């Protein structure tokens, strides 16, 4: 049997938006459950995100370290960011984030995996790209502020990141999913079997 997630939408009898923030909001839906009862579901409405697992010729992954206030930790992550506008091409967003956070460009792009960050309470969809053939970006570095002003960059061998994930030392969802997906691809059908960078993304449709 082949497992595959499928689109489905249950009846909503009422909806409200009790909170609207700068980039996300909270929605409350009354949803008809199997059997006819109605349950209230609160969830974060999110524009969607992209993340980049940038792999250099030495097999090292470009990682960043920054403070994340909600969890009160400095986390090792891979470059990532929001889709700025509805329908934005995710590859363009990923290229922008790699430039802004690491001042790096890549010539070879593939889709590594697509995930929902926390589907029980948020509709955020994330596309994780694999970027290879890296080089320094042209021009001046992007000026960062707030948490990113204190950001650190490093390049770490993939095997060391896999070890850190399995040891419970690395926790960021995009890094964990990206690292383990890359390891699985390398030891499975190979990186050539990954989807092209412009592969359809039903969770966040875009124009090529």
Short mmCIF file of C-alpha atoms in Angstrom, two decimals:
data_model
loop_
_atom_site.label_atom_id
_atom_site.label_comp_id
_atom_site.label_asym_id
_atom_site.label_seq_id
_atom_site.Cartn_x
_atom_site.Cartn_y
_atom_site.Cartn_z
CA UNK A 1 0.00 0.00 0.00
CA UNK A 2 1.26 3.49 -0.88
CA UNK A 3 0.64 6.09 1.82
CA UNK A 4 -0.23 9.56 0.57
CA UNK A 5 -1.82 12.54 2.32
CA UNK A 6 -5.03 13.74 0.69
CA UNK A 7 -6.95 17.00 0.56
CA UNK A 8 -10.20 17.16 2.53
CA UNK A 9 -12.26 19.89 4.16
CA UNK A 10 -14.97 19.35 6.76
CA UNK A 11 -17.95 21.67 7.06
CA UNK A 12 -17.41 24.91 9.00
CA UNK A 13 -20.51 26.43 10.60
CA UNK A 14 -18.88 29.59 11.98
CA UNK A 15 -15.49 31.29 11.82
CA UNK A 16 -13.82 34.27 13.50
CA UNK A 17 -10.38 35.90 13.61
CA UNK A 18 -9.82 37.00 17.24
CA UNK A 19 -6.20 38.05 16.68
CA UNK A 20 -4.34 39.61 13.75
CA UNK A 21 -0.59 40.06 14.10
CA UNK A 22 2.14 41.49 11.91
CA UNK A 23 2.67 38.33 9.88
CA UNK A 24 0.26 35.72 11.25
CA UNK A 25 -3.21 35.58 12.74
CA UNK A 26 -5.38 33.27 14.84
CA UNK A 27 -8.59 31.81 13.46
CA UNK A 28 -11.40 30.08 15.33
CA UNK A 29 -13.58 27.65 13.35
CA UNK A 30 -16.60 25.63 14.45
CA UNK A 31 -16.16 22.34 12.59
CA UNK A 32 -18.74 19.59 12.07
CA UNK A 33 -17.27 16.32 13.34
CA UNK A 34 -18.17 12.76 12.24
CA UNK A 35 -21.53 11.99 13.84
CA UNK A 36 -22.73 15.58 13.59
CA UNK A 37 -21.28 17.21 16.70
CA UNK A 38 -19.55 20.59 16.35
CA UNK A 39 -16.11 21.27 17.83
CA UNK A 40 -14.23 24.56 18.08
CA UNK A 41 -10.72 24.62 16.64
CA UNK A 42 -8.27 27.50 17.18
CA UNK A 43 -5.22 27.67 14.92
CA UNK A 44 -2.55 30.01 13.64
CA UNK A 45 -2.92 31.20 10.05
CA UNK A 46 0.53 31.39 8.46
CA UNK A 47 1.74 32.59 5.03
CA UNK A 48 4.09 29.63 4.60
CA UNK A 49 7.87 29.30 4.75
CA UNK A 50 10.90 28.04 2.91
CA UNK A 51 14.14 26.60 4.26
CA UNK A 52 17.47 25.84 2.59
CA UNK A 53 19.81 22.97 3.33
CA UNK A 54 22.94 24.31 1.63
CA UNK A 55 25.53 21.57 1.07
CA UNK A 56 29.08 22.44 0.05
CA UNK A 57 31.62 20.36 -1.88
CA UNK A 58 33.14 19.03 1.36
CA UNK A 59 29.80 17.58 2.47
CA UNK A 60 29.25 20.30 5.05
CA UNK A 61 25.91 21.97 5.74
CA UNK A 62 25.63 25.73 6.20
CA UNK A 63 24.01 26.35 9.59
CA UNK A 64 23.13 29.44 11.57
CA UNK A 65 22.74 29.95 15.31
CA UNK A 66 20.32 32.47 16.74
CA UNK A 67 18.18 33.19 19.77
CA UNK A 68 14.53 32.07 19.69
CA UNK A 69 12.58 33.83 22.39
CA UNK A 70 9.50 31.55 22.65
CA UNK A 71 11.67 28.55 23.61
CA UNK A 72 14.36 30.61 25.43
CA UNK A 73 17.19 28.92 23.53
CA UNK A 74 19.83 29.61 20.92
CA UNK A 75 19.09 27.10 18.17
CA UNK A 76 21.18 25.78 15.32
CA UNK A 77 19.09 26.12 12.18
CA UNK A 78 19.32 26.22 8.41
CA UNK A 79 18.52 29.45 6.53
CA UNK A 80 14.75 29.95 6.36
CA UNK A 81 12.09 32.61 6.06
CA UNK A 82 8.52 33.48 5.21
CA UNK A 83 6.86 33.71 1.84
CA UNK A 84 6.49 37.46 1.51
CA UNK A 85 3.40 37.55 -0.70
CA UNK A 86 0.62 35.08 -1.57
CA UNK A 87 1.60 32.98 -4.56
CA UNK A 88 5.30 33.84 -4.29
CA UNK A 89 7.57 31.37 -6.08
CA UNK A 90 9.16 29.39 -3.21
CA UNK A 91 12.47 28.98 -5.05
CA UNK A 92 12.83 32.74 -5.33
CA UNK A 93 12.05 33.07 -1.62
CA UNK A 94 14.63 30.40 -0.76
CA UNK A 95 17.29 32.11 -2.87
CA UNK A 96 16.52 35.39 -1.11
CA UNK A 97 16.83 33.83 2.36
CA UNK A 98 20.13 32.13 1.54
CA UNK A 99 21.50 35.47 0.36
CA UNK A 100 20.13 37.53 3.25
CA UNK A 101 21.14 35.15 6.06
CA UNK A 102 24.40 33.73 4.70
CA UNK A 103 25.45 35.91 1.72
CA UNK A 104 25.65 32.73 -0.35
CA UNK A 105 24.23 31.76 -3.74
CA UNK A 106 23.76 28.28 -5.24
CA UNK A 107 23.61 27.02 -8.80
CA UNK A 108 21.91 23.65 -8.18
CA UNK A 109 18.51 23.54 -6.46
CA UNK A 110 16.21 20.61 -5.66
CA UNK A 111 13.14 20.13 -3.47
CA UNK A 112 14.22 18.06 -0.48
CA UNK A 113 10.85 17.74 1.27
CA UNK A 114 7.56 19.51 2.09
CA UNK A 115 6.16 19.56 5.62
CA UNK A 116 3.51 21.10 7.86
CA UNK A 117 5.22 22.48 10.96
CA UNK A 118 2.41 21.74 13.45
CA UNK A 119 -0.81 20.77 11.64
CA UNK A 120 -2.84 20.37 14.83
CA UNK A 121 -2.55 24.05 15.63
CA UNK A 122 -1.08 25.90 12.65
CA UNK A 123 -1.53 25.83 8.87
CA UNK A 124 2.14 26.70 8.17
CA UNK A 125 3.52 24.78 5.19
CA UNK A 126 7.29 24.62 4.72
CA UNK A 127 9.22 23.68 1.59
CA UNK A 128 12.79 22.57 2.33
CA UNK A 129 15.22 22.93 -0.57
CA UNK A 130 18.59 21.32 -1.15
CA UNK A 131 21.08 23.84 -2.55
CA UNK A 132 24.48 22.83 -3.97
CA UNK A 133 27.33 24.37 -5.96
CA UNK A 134 27.67 27.18 -3.44
CA UNK A 135 29.62 30.41 -3.79
CA UNK A 136 29.83 33.82 -2.18
CA UNK A 137 27.00 36.11 -3.24
CA UNK A 138 27.74 39.26 -5.22
CA UNK A 139 27.45 42.74 -3.78
CA UNK A 140 27.20 43.97 -0.22
CA UNK A 141 25.93 41.85 2.65
CA UNK A 142 22.27 42.24 3.53
CA UNK A 143 21.86 44.41 6.62
CA UNK A 144 20.25 42.39 9.43
CA UNK A 145 18.66 43.50 12.69
CA UNK A 146 16.86 42.21 15.80
CA UNK A 147 17.69 38.52 16.51
CA UNK A 148 19.56 38.17 13.24
CA UNK A 149 22.05 40.86 14.25
CA UNK A 150 23.48 38.34 16.74
CA UNK A 151 23.40 35.41 14.32
CA UNK A 152 26.42 33.09 13.94
CA UNK A 153 27.24 31.05 10.83
CA UNK A 154 29.15 27.81 10.47
CA UNK A 155 29.58 24.84 8.14
CA UNK A 156 29.20 21.42 9.78
CA UNK A 157 29.64 17.92 8.31
CA UNK A 158 26.31 16.23 7.65
CA UNK A 159 27.26 13.21 9.79
CA UNK A 160 27.83 15.46 12.81
CA UNK A 161 24.39 17.03 12.38
CA UNK A 162 22.74 13.61 12.09
CA UNK A 163 24.47 12.58 15.30
CA UNK A 164 23.30 15.76 17.06
CA UNK A 165 19.70 15.26 15.94
CA UNK A 166 19.56 11.67 17.16
CA UNK A 167 21.28 12.61 20.43
CA UNK A 168 18.59 15.19 21.17
CA UNK A 169 21.04 18.09 20.93
CA UNK A 170 19.54 19.79 17.84
CA UNK A 171 15.84 20.64 17.79
CA UNK A 172 14.85 23.07 15.05
CA UNK A 173 12.26 21.41 12.84
CA UNK A 174 13.68 22.51 9.48
CA UNK A 175 17.20 21.43 10.41
CA UNK A 176 16.01 18.08 11.79
CA UNK A 177 13.80 17.29 8.80
CA UNK A 178 16.30 18.61 6.26
CA UNK A 179 19.30 16.76 7.69
CA UNK A 180 17.52 13.43 8.03
CA UNK A 181 15.89 13.79 4.60
CA UNK A 182 19.26 14.46 2.96
CA UNK A 183 20.83 11.49 4.74
CA UNK A 184 17.94 9.27 3.60
CA UNK A 185 18.20 10.52 0.02
CA UNK A 186 21.95 9.90 -0.09
CA UNK A 187 21.47 6.36 1.16
CA UNK A 188 18.36 5.69 -0.93
CA UNK A 189 17.67 6.57 -4.56
CA UNK A 190 20.32 9.33 -4.63
CA UNK A 191 20.08 13.10 -4.91
CA UNK A 192 19.29 12.88 -8.61
CA UNK A 193 15.93 11.37 -7.71
CA UNK A 194 14.85 14.46 -5.76
CA UNK A 195 12.11 16.61 -7.23
CA UNK A 196 13.09 19.62 -9.37
CA UNK A 197 13.15 23.04 -7.72
CA UNK A 198 9.94 24.09 -9.51
CA UNK A 199 7.93 21.01 -8.48
CA UNK A 200 4.26 21.78 -7.71
CA UNK A 201 3.42 22.62 -4.10
CA UNK A 202 -0.32 22.14 -3.50
CA UNK A 203 -0.11 23.57 0.03
CA UNK A 204 1.10 26.92 -1.36
CA UNK A 205 0.37 27.11 -5.12
CA UNK A 206 2.64 29.45 -7.06
CA UNK A 207 3.39 30.64 -10.56
CA UNK A 208 6.67 29.50 -12.12
#
